[in-house]
Coordinates of C-alpha atoms (C1' of nucleotides) in Angstrom, one line a residue:
Chain A
M118 CA 0.0 0.0 0.0
G119 CA 1.6 3.2 -1.2
S120 CA 0.4 5.8 1.3
D121 CA -0.8 8.4 -1.1
K122 CA -1.3 10.8 1.8
A123 CA -2.4 13.8 -0.2
K124 CA -4.9 11.7 -2.1
G125 CA -5.2 13.9 -5.2
H126 CA -5.1 17.2 -3.4
L127 CA -1.4 17.8 -3.5
D128 CA -1.7 20.8 -5.7
V129 CA -3.9 22.9 -3.4
L130 CA -1.6 22.2 -0.5
L131 CA 1.5 23.3 -2.3
L132 CA -0.1 26.3 -3.9
Q133 CA -1.5 27.4 -0.5
V134 CA 1.8 27.1 1.2
L135 CA 3.4 29.2 -1.5
K136 CA 0.6 31.7 -1.3
D137 CA 1.7 32.4 2.2
G138 CA 5.1 33.4 0.9
P139 CA 7.9 32.3 -1.5
A140 CA 9.8 29.2 -0.3
H141 CA 12.1 26.5 -1.6
G142 CA 11.1 22.8 -1.9
Y143 CA 12.6 21.6 1.3
S144 CA 11.0 24.3 3.4
V145 CA 7.6 23.7 1.6
A146 CA 7.8 20.1 2.7
S147 CA 8.6 21.2 6.3
A148 CA 5.8 23.7 6.4
L149 CA 3.4 21.1 5.1
R150 CA 4.5 18.6 7.7
Q151 CA 4.1 21.2 10.5
R152 CA 0.9 22.7 9.4
S153 CA -0.8 19.4 9.0
G154 CA 0.3 18.1 12.4
G155 CA 2.5 15.4 10.7
M156 CA -0.2 14.1 8.4
F157 CA 1.5 15.3 5.3
D158 CA 5.0 14.1 5.7
L159 CA 5.7 13.9 2.0
P160 CA 8.8 12.4 0.6
E161 CA 11.0 14.5 -1.7
G162 CA 10.1 12.2 -4.6
T163 CA 6.6 13.6 -4.2
I164 CA 7.4 17.3 -3.5
Y165 CA 10.0 18.1 -6.1
P166 CA 8.3 16.6 -9.2
A167 CA 5.1 18.3 -8.1
L168 CA 6.8 21.7 -7.9
H169 CA 8.3 21.1 -11.3
R170 CA 4.9 20.2 -12.7
L171 CA 3.3 23.4 -11.2
E172 CA 6.1 25.5 -12.6
E173 CA 5.7 23.8 -16.0
A174 CA 2.0 24.8 -15.8
R175 CA 3.1 28.4 -15.1
Y176 CA 1.5 28.4 -11.6
L177 CA 4.9 28.9 -10.1
E178 CA 8.1 30.8 -11.0
S179 CA 11.5 30.2 -9.4
D180 CA 15.0 31.6 -8.8
W181 CA 18.1 30.0 -7.5
E182 CA 19.5 31.3 -4.3
L183 CA 22.8 30.5 -2.5
V184 CA 22.6 30.5 1.3
N185 CA 25.5 29.3 3.4
G186 CA 27.0 27.4 0.5
R187 CA 23.7 25.6 -0.1
R188 CA 21.7 26.2 -3.2
R189 CA 18.0 26.7 -3.0
K190 CA 15.3 27.0 -5.6
I191 CA 12.9 29.6 -4.4
Y192 CA 9.4 29.2 -5.8
R193 CA 6.7 31.9 -5.8
L194 CA 3.1 32.0 -6.9
T195 CA 2.3 33.6 -10.3
N196 CA -1.0 35.4 -10.8
S197 CA -2.1 32.4 -12.7
G198 CA -1.1 30.3 -9.7
T199 CA -3.2 32.4 -7.4
A200 CA -6.2 31.9 -9.7
A201 CA -5.5 28.2 -9.7
L202 CA -5.4 28.2 -5.9
V203 CA -8.8 29.8 -5.7
K204 CA -10.2 27.3 -8.2
E205 CA -8.6 24.4 -6.4
R206 CA -9.9 25.5 -3.0
N207 CA -13.4 25.6 -4.4
R208 CA -13.0 22.2 -5.8
W209 CA -11.8 21.0 -2.5
A210 CA -14.8 22.5 -0.7
E211 CA -17.2 20.9 -3.2
F212 CA -15.5 17.6 -2.8
V213 CA -15.8 17.7 1.0
A214 CA -19.4 18.7 0.7
A215 CA -20.1 15.8 -1.6
V216 CA -18.4 13.2 0.7
E217 CA -20.1 14.6 3.7
S218 CA -23.5 14.4 2.1
V219 CA -22.9 10.7 1.5
L220 CA -21.6 10.1 5.0
T221 CA -24.5 11.9 6.6
P222 CA -27.5 9.6 6.5
V223 CA -30.6 11.2 5.3
T224 CA -33.1 11.8 8.1
P225 CA -35.9 9.4 6.9
R226 CA -38.8 11.4 8.3
P227 CA -38.5 14.5 10.4
A228 CA -41.0 14.5 13.2
Chain B
M221 CA -6.9 13.8 -16.8
G222 CA -8.9 10.8 -15.7
S223 CA -11.4 12.1 -13.2
D224 CA -10.6 10.0 -10.2
K225 CA -13.6 11.5 -8.5
A226 CA -13.5 9.6 -5.3
K227 CA -9.8 10.4 -4.8
G228 CA -8.9 7.5 -2.5
H229 CA -12.1 7.7 -0.5
L230 CA -14.2 5.2 -2.5
D231 CA -14.3 2.6 0.3
V232 CA -15.9 4.8 2.9
L233 CA -18.5 5.9 0.4
L234 CA -19.4 2.4 -0.6
L235 CA -19.4 1.1 3.0
Q236 CA -21.6 4.0 4.1
V237 CA -24.2 3.4 1.4
L238 CA -24.3 -0.3 2.3
K239 CA -24.5 0.6 6.0
D240 CA -27.8 2.3 5.2
G241 CA -29.2 -1.0 3.9
P242 CA -28.2 -3.9 1.6
A243 CA -28.2 -3.1 -2.1
H244 CA -26.8 -4.3 -5.4
G245 CA -24.0 -2.7 -7.3
Y246 CA -26.1 -0.7 -9.8
S247 CA -28.3 0.8 -7.1
V248 CA -25.2 1.6 -5.0
A249 CA -24.0 3.6 -7.9
S250 CA -27.3 5.4 -8.2
A251 CA -27.5 6.2 -4.5
L252 CA -24.0 7.5 -4.6
R253 CA -24.8 9.7 -7.6
Q254 CA -28.0 11.1 -6.0
R255 CA -26.6 11.6 -2.5
S256 CA -23.6 13.4 -3.7
G257 CA -25.6 15.7 -6.0
G258 CA -24.0 14.2 -9.1
M259 CA -20.4 14.6 -7.9
F260 CA -19.9 10.9 -7.6
D261 CA -21.2 9.6 -10.9
L262 CA -18.9 6.6 -10.9
P263 CA -18.5 4.3 -13.9
E264 CA -19.3 0.6 -13.5
G265 CA -15.7 -0.2 -14.0
T266 CA -15.0 1.6 -10.7
I267 CA -18.0 0.3 -8.7
Y268 CA -18.0 -3.4 -9.5
P269 CA -14.3 -4.1 -8.9
A270 CA -14.4 -2.1 -5.7
L271 CA -17.3 -4.1 -4.4
H272 CA -15.5 -7.3 -5.3
R273 CA -12.4 -6.0 -3.4
L274 CA -14.5 -5.2 -0.3
E275 CA -16.1 -8.6 -0.4
E276 CA -12.7 -10.2 -0.8
A277 CA -11.7 -8.3 2.3
R278 CA -14.7 -9.7 4.2
Y279 CA -16.3 -6.3 4.7
L280 CA -19.2 -7.4 2.5
E281 CA -21.2 -10.5 1.9
S282 CA -23.5 -11.1 -1.1
D283 CA -26.4 -13.1 -2.4
W284 CA -27.8 -13.4 -5.9
E285 CA -31.4 -12.3 -6.4
L286 CA -33.6 -12.6 -9.4
V287 CA -36.0 -9.7 -9.9
N288 CA -38.1 -9.4 -13.1
G289 CA -35.8 -11.7 -15.0
R290 CA -32.8 -9.6 -14.0
R291 CA -30.2 -11.0 -11.7
R292 CA -28.8 -8.8 -9.0
K293 CA -26.0 -9.3 -6.5
I294 CA -27.2 -8.0 -3.2
Y295 CA -24.4 -6.8 -0.9
R296 CA -24.6 -6.3 2.8
L297 CA -22.2 -5.1 5.4
T298 CA -20.5 -7.6 7.7
N299 CA -19.6 -6.8 11.3
S300 CA -16.1 -6.4 10.1
G301 CA -17.3 -4.0 7.4
T302 CA -19.1 -1.9 10.0
A303 CA -15.9 -1.7 12.0
A304 CA -14.0 -0.8 8.8
L305 CA -16.6 1.9 8.1
V306 CA -16.0 3.5 11.6
K307 CA -12.3 3.4 11.1
E308 CA -12.6 4.9 7.6
R309 CA -14.8 7.7 8.7
N310 CA -12.3 8.6 11.4
R311 CA -9.5 8.6 8.7
W312 CA -11.7 10.8 6.6
A313 CA -12.2 13.2 9.4
E314 CA -8.5 13.4 10.2
F315 CA -7.7 13.9 6.5
V316 CA -10.2 16.8 6.2
A317 CA -8.8 18.3 9.4
A318 CA -5.2 18.1 8.1
V319 CA -6.1 19.7 4.7
E320 CA -8.1 22.4 6.4
S321 CA -5.2 23.2 8.8
V322 CA -3.0 23.8 5.8
L323 CA -5.6 25.8 3.9
T324 CA -6.3 28.0 6.9
P325 CA -3.5 30.5 7.2
V326 CA -2.3 30.8 10.7
T327 CA -3.4 33.9 12.4
P328 CA -0.1 35.7 13.0
R329 CA -1.0 37.4 16.2
P330 CA -4.4 37.2 17.9
A331 CA -5.3 40.6 19.3
Chain C
dT268 C1' -38.3 -3.3 -33.9
dC269 C1' -35.0 -0.5 -31.9
dC270 C1' -33.2 1.9 -28.2
dC271 C1' -32.6 2.8 -23.5
dA272 C1' -32.3 1.4 -18.8
dT273 C1' -31.1 -2.2 -16.0
dA274 C1' -27.4 -5.3 -14.3
dC275 C1' -23.4 -7.8 -14.3
dA276 C1' -18.2 -8.4 -15.5
dT277 C1' -13.1 -7.7 -16.8
dA278 C1' -8.7 -6.3 -19.3
dG279 C1' -5.8 -2.8 -20.2
dA280 C1' -4.8 2.3 -19.9
dT281 C1' -3.9 6.2 -17.3
dA282 C1' -2.5 9.2 -13.6
dC283 C1' -0.7 10.2 -9.2
dT284 C1' 2.4 9.4 -5.6
dC285 C1' 6.0 6.7 -3.6
dT286 C1' 10.4 4.0 -3.3
dA287 C1' 14.9 4.0 -4.0
dG288 C1' 18.6 5.7 -5.6
dG289 C1' 21.9 9.5 -6.6
dT290 C1' 24.8 14.2 -5.8
dA291 C1' 26.6 17.8 -2.7
dT292 C1' 27.4 21.0 1.5
dA293 C1' 27.2 22.4 6.5
dT294 C1' 26.9 21.4 11.3
dT295 C1' 27.3 18.8 15.4
dG296 C1' 29.4 15.8 18.5
dA297 C1' 32.1 11.9 19.7
Chain D
dT157 C1' 39.2 14.1 12.8
dC158 C1' 35.6 11.6 11.3
dA159 C1' 31.0 10.1 11.3
dA160 C1' 26.4 11.0 11.4
dT161 C1' 22.7 14.1 10.5
dA162 C1' 20.3 17.8 8.4
dT163 C1' 20.0 20.5 4.5
dA164 C1' 18.9 20.7 -0.4
dC165 C1' 18.4 19.2 -4.9
dC166 C1' 17.2 15.5 -8.6
dT167 C1' 15.0 11.4 -11.4
dA168 C1' 13.7 6.6 -13.1
dG169 C1' 10.8 3.1 -12.3
dA170 C1' 7.3 0.9 -9.2
dG171 C1' 3.0 0.6 -7.3
dT172 C1' -1.9 1.5 -6.8
dA173 C1' -6.3 3.3 -7.6
dT174 C1' -9.6 4.5 -10.8
dC175 C1' -11.2 5.0 -15.4
dT176 C1' -12.0 3.6 -20.4
dA177 C1' -13.6 0.5 -23.3
dT178 C1' -15.8 -3.4 -24.2
dG179 C1' -18.6 -7.5 -23.6
dT180 C1' -22.9 -10.2 -22.2
dA181 C1' -27.9 -10.3 -21.2
dT182 C1' -32.9 -8.9 -20.0
dG183 C1' -37.1 -5.9 -19.8
dG184 C1' -39.8 -2.0 -21.2
dG185 C1' -41.4 1.8 -23.9
dA186 C1' -41.9 4.3 -28.4

DNA sequence: TCCCATACATAGATACTCTAGGTATATTGA
DNA sequence: TCAATATACCTAGAGTATCTATGTATGGGA
């Protein structure tokens, strides 16, 4: 069983973290881990390709930085990325609502 | 982009529908479609293999029925399936909480 | 008679995330 | 000094879940 912790919602999570400020991949992973209370402890093999994909899609832009001899690739949200985030958040809300409506048994006959 | 509408949460949805009463595959699909407001309009190639898998896992049991010349495979939840449902619902709740905690920007300093 | 809804099934394709491997530098502590 | 750990990046291939496409068969309505 591969974990698949983000279950198809990785993009919203990444976009949201970057919305709160530019960051590099490693720190995005840390932020995600902390903010989710450890639930989203995603491996680098998940994070980096995802960031590449989002940059490819023009939702992110990046620049290389050199800090203490270590190179970092700083990502920031584009306008397009901000729009995508809004859309993805809406999709998330709709998804939750749909699942909840299935999980909540219909009251058969209100008194 | 394949839809992947249930995004890793298919099992809870199926178990919950069956929790509300025994049903056959086709009607489970209809119930899911109706109860989700059309969001979970899952193809048969998703529903049937999933039900087989859940039966294989002993979460479901089934019997064949013949109604108006049409055969139906009626599934019902086992005790084990009920327990799995509870567990899955908890996992769902935790998942939602984790995503929400990422999507909700931290209040920097409460007044 | 033809089409649509009902009702089941499965093989192979697709897509997303993970595993596992690789490179390299800085820091800590034994 | 040397090893281990944390930082920081990367990718190929594996695995898994769901979908696409296709097949069978019956009943009912136009």
